[in-house]
Tab-separated table of C-alpha atoms in Angstrom:
chain	number	residue	atom	x	y	z
F	1	MET	CA	16.537	4.410	-23.815
F	2	ARG	CA	14.491	1.227	-23.397
F	3	THR	CA	12.540	0.520	-20.216
F	4	ILE	CA	11.646	-3.052	-19.252
F	5	VAL	CA	9.133	-3.971	-16.530
F	6	LEU	CA	9.693	-7.260	-14.685
F	7	ASP	CA	6.435	-8.317	-13.028
F	8	ASP	CA	5.987	-10.233	-9.771
F	9	ARG	CA	6.285	-13.535	-11.637
F	10	GLY	CA	9.445	-12.527	-13.480
F	11	HIS	CA	7.750	-11.900	-16.823
F	12	ALA	CA	9.203	-9.061	-18.911
F	13	TRP	CA	7.120	-6.264	-20.461
F	14	ASP	CA	8.047	-3.226	-22.475
F	15	ALA	CA	7.123	-0.176	-20.356
F	16	CYS	CA	5.351	1.378	-23.362
F	17	SER	CA	3.410	-1.795	-24.087
F	18	SER	CA	-0.343	-1.442	-24.480
F	19	ALA	CA	-0.621	-5.036	-23.244
F	20	LEU	CA	1.016	-4.039	-19.952
F	21	ARG	CA	-1.510	-1.299	-19.357
F	22	LYS	CA	-4.409	-3.461	-20.454
F	23	CYS	CA	-3.375	-6.116	-17.958
F	24	PHE	CA	-2.571	-3.914	-14.956
F	25	LEU	CA	-4.200	-0.493	-15.430
F	26	HIS	CA	-7.328	-1.621	-13.600
F	27	TYR	CA	-5.286	-0.581	-10.584
F	28	PRO	CA	-6.360	2.950	-9.584
F	29	VAL	CA	-3.475	5.098	-10.781
F	30	THR	CA	-2.963	7.690	-13.445
F	31	GLU	CA	-0.579	7.110	-16.334
F	32	PHE	CA	1.984	9.307	-14.585
F	33	GLU	CA	1.936	7.152	-11.442
F	34	PHE	CA	1.651	3.813	-13.192
F	35	LEU	CA	5.242	2.556	-13.113
F	36	SER	CA	5.861	3.856	-9.591
F	37	TYR	CA	2.710	2.076	-8.412
F	38	LEU	CA	3.889	-1.199	-9.927
F	39	ILE	CA	7.205	-0.885	-8.080
F	40	ASN	CA	5.869	0.296	-4.727
F	41	ASN	CA	2.746	-1.840	-4.427
F	42	MET	CA	2.993	-4.790	-6.775
F	43	GLY	CA	6.585	-5.913	-6.196
F	44	PHE	CA	7.695	-5.224	-9.789
F	45	VAL	CA	11.256	-4.221	-10.748
F	46	ILE	CA	12.036	-1.866	-13.639
F	47	VAL	CA	15.216	-1.872	-15.718
F	48	ALA	CA	15.995	1.181	-17.859
F	49	LEU	CA	18.629	0.482	-20.522
F	50	PHE	CA	20.832	3.415	-21.529
F	51	ARG	CA	23.884	3.265	-23.794
F	52	PRO	CA	25.414	-0.212	-24.252
F	53	GLY	CA	26.667	-1.598	-20.952
F	54	SER	CA	24.698	0.811	-18.706
F	55	ALA	CA	21.344	0.444	-16.948
F	56	GLN	CA	19.216	1.698	-14.072
F	57	ILE	CA	17.355	-0.741	-11.803
F	58	ARG	CA	14.347	0.768	-10.028
F	59	ILE	CA	13.256	-1.318	-7.054
F	60	ARG	CA	11.511	-1.226	-3.700
F	61	PHE	CA	13.325	-3.756	-1.546
F	62	GLU	CA	10.441	-4.149	0.912
F	63	THR	CA	7.998	-5.337	-1.769
F	64	ALA	CA	10.071	-6.738	-4.658
F	65	THR	CA	9.350	-10.417	-5.252
F	66	PRO	CA	12.140	-12.997	-5.666
F	67	ALA	CA	10.943	-13.657	-9.228
F	68	SER	CA	11.070	-9.994	-10.298
F	69	VAL	CA	14.513	-9.485	-8.739
F	70	ALA	CA	15.926	-12.637	-10.353
F	71	ALA	CA	14.485	-11.615	-13.733
F	72	ALA	CA	16.076	-8.173	-13.482
F	73	ILE	CA	19.490	-9.637	-12.618
F	74	ASN	CA	19.226	-12.175	-15.424
F	75	LEU	CA	18.257	-9.426	-17.874
F	76	VAL	CA	21.257	-7.200	-17.185
F	77	SER	CA	23.496	-10.272	-17.187
F	78	ASP	CA	22.211	-11.486	-20.569
F	79	LEU	CA	22.769	-8.019	-22.033
F	80	GLY	CA	26.278	-7.752	-20.640
F	81	VAL	CA	25.468	-4.673	-18.540
F	82	GLU	CA	28.211	-3.716	-16.059
F	83	ARG	CA	27.641	-0.072	-15.087
F	84	ILE	CA	24.434	-0.091	-13.009
F	85	VAL	CA	22.523	2.555	-11.051
F	86	ILE	CA	20.166	1.130	-8.405
F	87	SER	CA	17.321	3.437	-7.415
F	88	ASN	CA	15.381	2.637	-4.234
F	89	SER	CA	11.899	4.124	-4.390
F	90	VAL	CA	11.580	4.388	-0.590
F	91	ASP	CA	14.597	6.455	0.437
F	92	LEU	CA	14.917	8.036	-3.039
F	93	ALA	CA	18.636	7.236	-3.081
F	94	ASP	CA	20.658	6.249	-6.165
F	95	LYS	CA	23.768	4.078	-5.935
F	96	LEU	CA	26.197	3.638	-8.822
F	97	PHE	CA	28.148	0.404	-9.300
F	98	SER	CA	30.923	-0.072	-11.834
F	99	THR	CA	30.471	-3.849	-12.009
F	100	ARG	CA	27.434	-6.105	-12.123
F	101	SER	CA	28.738	-8.297	-9.311
F	102	GLN	CA	28.876	-5.280	-6.964
F	103	ALA	CA	25.303	-4.367	-7.839
F	104	VAL	CA	24.064	-7.930	-7.264
F	105	THR	CA	25.837	-8.109	-3.896
F	106	TYR	CA	24.212	-4.835	-2.831
F	107	ILE	CA	20.751	-6.050	-3.896
F	108	ASN	CA	21.167	-9.301	-1.947
F	109	GLN	CA	22.303	-7.378	1.149
F	110	ARG	CA	19.303	-5.053	1.019
F	111	LEU	CA	16.866	-7.899	0.475
F	112	GLY	CA	18.272	-9.602	3.571
F	113	GLU	CA	17.606	-6.602	5.819
F	114	PRO	CA	14.542	-6.720	8.105
F	115	CYS	CA	11.727	-4.403	7.089
F	116	ARG	CA	11.462	-1.515	9.565
F	117	GLN	CA	9.584	0.976	7.405
F	118	ALA	CA	6.122	0.297	8.855
F	119	ALA	CA	7.464	0.426	12.421
F	120	THR	CA	8.960	3.880	11.898
F	121	ASN	CA	5.902	5.355	10.177
F	122	ILE	CA	3.099	3.834	12.262
F	123	ARG	CA	2.561	3.970	15.998
F	124	TYR	CA	-0.510	2.430	17.556
F	125	ARG	CA	-1.882	1.239	20.877
F	126	GLN	CA	-4.695	-1.246	21.346
F	127	MET	CA	-7.279	0.124	23.753
F	128	PRO	CA	-9.724	-1.743	26.026
F	129	ILE	CA	-13.004	-2.092	24.166
F	130	GLU	CA	-14.763	-1.056	27.393
F	131	THR	CA	-13.480	2.464	26.715
F	132	LEU	CA	-16.427	2.982	24.368
F	133	VAL	CA	-19.158	1.423	26.519
F	134	GLY	CA	-21.774	3.932	27.605
F	135	CYS	CA	-20.171	6.789	25.686
F	136	GLN	CA	-21.461	9.017	22.907
F	137	GLY	CA	-20.131	9.192	19.367
F	138	PRO	CA	-20.038	7.097	16.193
F	139	LEU	CA	-17.593	4.459	17.457
F	140	SER	CA	-19.647	3.842	20.584
F	141	MET	CA	-22.755	3.639	18.415
F	142	LEU	CA	-21.130	1.013	16.191
F	143	LEU	CA	-20.041	-1.071	19.188
F	144	SER	CA	-23.512	-0.831	20.731
F	145	TYR	CA	-25.115	-1.856	17.446
F	146	TRP	CA	-22.824	-4.900	17.258
F	147	ASP	CA	-23.384	-5.834	20.898
F	148	CYS	CA	-27.174	-5.556	20.773
F	149	SER	CA	-27.640	-7.237	17.392
F	150	ASP	CA	-27.404	-10.877	16.371
F	151	ARG	CA	-24.068	-9.960	14.733
F	152	THR	CA	-25.775	-9.167	11.428
F	153	ALA	CA	-25.917	-5.714	9.866
F	154	ASP	CA	-27.574	-3.709	7.119
F	155	LEU	CA	-24.486	-2.337	5.367
F	156	ILE	CA	-26.294	0.572	3.688
F	157	ALA	CA	-28.010	1.745	6.879
F	158	LEU	CA	-24.846	1.333	8.922
F	159	LYS	CA	-22.773	3.279	6.415
F	160	LYS	CA	-25.336	6.088	6.339
F	161	ALA	CA	-25.413	6.340	10.133
F	162	LEU	CA	-21.637	6.335	10.555
F	163	CYS	CA	-20.826	8.676	7.685
F	164	SER	CA	-23.202	11.368	8.929
F	165	THR	CA	-20.221	12.648	10.928
F	166	ALA	CA	-17.661	14.341	8.689
F	167	ALA	CA	-14.651	13.189	10.708
F	168	VAL	CA	-15.544	9.479	10.446
F	169	ARG	CA	-13.986	7.118	7.911
F	170	PHE	CA	-15.890	3.960	7.005
F	171	ALA	CA	-14.745	0.735	5.334
F	172	ALA	CA	-16.327	-2.690	4.803
F	173	ILE	CA	-13.873	-5.567	4.341
F	174	GLU	CA	-14.417	-9.262	3.666
F	175	ALA	CA	-12.450	-12.276	2.489
F	176	VAL	CA	-12.796	-12.866	-1.262
F	177	ALA	CA	-10.949	-15.842	-2.760
F	178	GLY	CA	-8.782	-15.962	0.333
F	179	ARG	CA	-7.798	-12.261	0.320
F	180	LEU	CA	-9.175	-9.505	2.525
F	181	THR	CA	-10.883	-7.199	0.045
F	182	ILE	CA	-12.463	-3.747	0.231
F	183	ILE	CA	-16.205	-4.137	-0.365
F	184	ASP	CA	-17.303	-0.598	0.330
F	185	LEU	CA	-15.645	2.679	1.237
F	186	GLY	CA	-17.318	5.669	2.811
F	187	ALA	CA	-16.272	9.278	3.095
F	188	GLY	CA	-13.189	10.405	4.972
F	189	PHE	CA	-10.480	9.017	2.691
F	190	GLU	CA	-9.877	12.290	0.869
F	191	ILE	CA	-6.166	12.159	1.701
F	192	PHE	CA	-5.942	9.591	-1.117
F	193	SER	CA	-6.534	10.425	-4.772
F	194	LYS	CA	-10.050	10.489	-6.223
F	195	THR	CA	-9.016	7.796	-8.695
F	196	TRP	CA	-8.025	5.437	-5.895
F	197	ARG	CA	-11.208	6.092	-3.909
F	198	GLU	CA	-13.403	5.394	-6.909
F	199	ASN	CA	-11.614	2.129	-7.712
F	200	ALA	CA	-10.949	0.871	-4.173
F	201	PRO	CA	-14.034	-1.424	-3.887
F	202	GLY	CA	-12.921	-4.825	-5.127
F	203	MET	CA	-9.227	-4.251	-4.332
F	204	PRO	CA	-7.264	-6.209	-1.679
F	205	VAL	CA	-7.063	-4.085	1.455
F	206	ASP	CA	-3.253	-4.052	1.459
F	207	GLU	CA	-3.044	-2.519	-2.040
F	208	GLN	CA	-3.337	1.069	-0.845
F	209	PRO	CA	-1.313	3.990	-2.248
F	210	ASP	CA	1.104	3.511	0.676
F	211	TYR	CA	1.856	-0.202	0.536
F	212	GLU	CA	3.444	-0.445	4.009
F	213	TYR	CA	0.461	1.285	5.579
F	214	GLY	CA	-1.903	-0.966	3.630
F	215	ARG	CA	-0.063	-4.080	4.770
F	216	TRP	CA	-0.307	-2.924	8.386
F	217	VAL	CA	-4.043	-2.199	7.994
F	218	HIS	CA	-4.458	-5.688	6.533
F	219	GLY	CA	-2.904	-7.158	9.678
F	220	MET	CA	-5.336	-5.287	11.932
F	221	TYR	CA	-8.404	-6.496	10.040
F	222	GLU	CA	-6.983	-10.011	9.871
F	223	SER	CA	-6.637	-10.129	13.658
F	224	VAL	CA	-10.351	-9.332	14.046
F	225	LEU	CA	-11.246	-11.949	11.446
F	226	GLU	CA	-9.322	-14.552	13.460
F	227	THR	CA	-10.656	-13.632	16.918
F	228	HIS	CA	-14.216	-12.611	15.898
F	229	GLN	CA	-13.974	-9.881	18.545
F	230	PRO	CA	-14.020	-6.068	18.144
F	231	ARG	CA	-10.725	-4.206	18.215
F	232	LEU	CA	-10.113	-0.575	19.222
F	233	ASP	CA	-6.826	1.223	18.469
F	234	GLU	CA	-5.287	4.654	18.832
F	235	VAL	CA	-3.218	5.274	15.711
F	236	ASP	CA	-0.653	7.851	14.615
F	237	ALA	CA	0.632	7.211	11.085
F	238	LYS	CA	2.696	8.899	8.410
F	239	ILE	CA	1.113	7.901	5.104
F	240	ARG	CA	2.706	8.267	1.663
F	241	ARG	CA	0.637	9.853	-1.123
F	242	PRO	CA	2.232	8.962	-4.472
F	243	HIS	CA	-0.167	11.149	-6.460
F	244	LEU	CA	1.095	14.259	-4.610
F	245	ASN	CA	4.592	12.956	-3.821
F	246	ASP	CA	4.248	13.805	-0.133
F	247	LYS	CA	3.182	12.376	3.221
F	248	VAL	CA	0.311	13.047	5.592
F	249	GLN	CA	0.476	12.541	9.337
F	250	LEU	CA	-2.867	11.138	10.461
F	251	SER	CA	-4.042	10.622	14.045
F	252	TYR	CA	-7.237	8.661	14.620
F	253	GLN	CA	-9.120	6.181	16.771
F	254	ARG	CA	-10.387	3.117	14.919
F	255	LEU	CA	-12.891	0.414	15.796
F	256	ILE	CA	-13.205	-2.805	13.768
F	257	VAL	CA	-16.155	-5.117	14.409
F	258	PRO	CA	-17.069	-8.460	12.773
F	259	PHE	CA	-20.590	-8.907	11.401
F	260	LYS	CA	-22.252	-11.853	9.678
F	261	TYR	CA	-24.096	-11.693	6.375
F	262	GLY	CA	-25.678	-14.045	3.871
F	263	ARG	CA	-27.165	-17.488	4.344
F	264	ARG	CA	-23.755	-19.005	5.006
F	265	GLY	CA	-22.935	-16.500	7.725
F	266	ALA	CA	-19.771	-15.173	6.100
F	267	THR	CA	-17.850	-12.549	8.071
F	268	ARG	CA	-17.845	-8.915	6.992
F	269	LEU	CA	-15.550	-6.562	8.891
F	270	ILE	CA	-16.727	-3.011	9.473
F	271	GLY	CA	-14.075	-0.437	10.295
F	272	ALA	CA	-14.868	3.073	11.519
F	273	SER	CA	-12.203	5.668	12.287
F	274	LEU	CA	-12.623	8.964	14.070
F	275	VAL	CA	-9.966	11.276	12.633
F	276	ARG	CA	-8.503	13.702	15.136
F	277	GLN	CA	-5.703	15.346	13.173
F	278	SER	CA	-4.411	15.407	9.611
F	279	ILE	CA	-1.201	17.281	8.802
F	280	LYS	CA	0.468	17.558	5.397
F	281	LEU	CA	4.209	16.953	5.621
F	282	SER	CA	6.962	18.151	3.283
F	283	SER	CA	6.943	16.632	-0.175
F	284	GLU	CA	9.467	13.883	-0.793
F	285	SER	CA	10.831	15.731	-3.822
F	286	SER	CA	11.625	18.835	-1.764
F	287	VAL	CA	13.419	16.702	0.819
F	288	THR	CA	15.453	15.080	-1.941
F	289	CYS	CA	16.414	18.467	-3.385
F	290	ALA	CA	17.525	19.673	0.040
F	291	LEU	CA	19.707	16.625	0.533
F	292	GLY	CA	21.135	17.114	-2.944
F	293	ARG	CA	22.191	20.672	-2.097
F	294	LEU	CA	23.884	19.450	1.055
F	295	THR	CA	25.704	16.536	-0.582
F	296	SER	CA	26.323	18.604	-3.658
F	297	GLY	CA	16.984	-2.302	-30.516
F	298	GLY	CA	15.422	-4.178	-27.279
F	299	PRO	CA	16.170	-7.454	-25.548
F	300	PRO	CA	14.376	-10.691	-26.443
F	301	GLY	CA	11.441	-12.098	-24.505
F	302	VAL	CA	9.802	-8.741	-23.826
F	303	ASP	CA	6.090	-8.320	-24.468
F	304	GLN	CA	5.201	-5.518	-26.807
């Protein structure tokens, strides 16, 4: 079997290539998670070639880029592949097609569907910021600090004060080269793998282990960056954890405030979340097994 990785620009890599890992392994995943992370978060598509004329296409329709999809279709077409299994990494469902044209039609149909994944997994309600005024607790302290200051902050002191409470999550976000990027991460993110937490500073905020959740978080921080006003939300989210192949249901209240730093007065967003409940849900593999019981020489142009 030969496995080919089509990146977000349509470039082909051999899945065992040391060059592939050298280029992309700065992302915080273990070797075991690597290919799944590329599919789920980076918009890559993977084609596994079996016996002549057969292949598996692994894809996440919500994140796959037009270039990676086109490259995958062109690859199987150039190789004369007809029998194709399409594996969607979100619903963990495999579909078998006896002709390439059927597979391409299915891919185009799925790509044309609106993305509802984030809406089903995340529920939130924006709260009046006045809810925190005159109250006790870390979120009220952060709002008071912002309101009484000249909109500047000592990041180290602020992080120390907020993270003294075990149930508080802390994150500092700012725009770097046009992308909202994690600058610092405090305690409270233990639901994610240690590898991700250690490598998160310097990563775009949407590139979290659960891409849909990360994209939604990005939107919340972006709204504060645009308005320059604090934002308070009540959140209930089901978050995927690829390293454990399960989900966690997390309920929390989050405050995001915009501070200024540096001589140019650049904006740094400080987010603090007070976690109220964290529940581990069934692993995705066990759900798949349950459903299963109920429903009883390489191609050219590939980097080595």
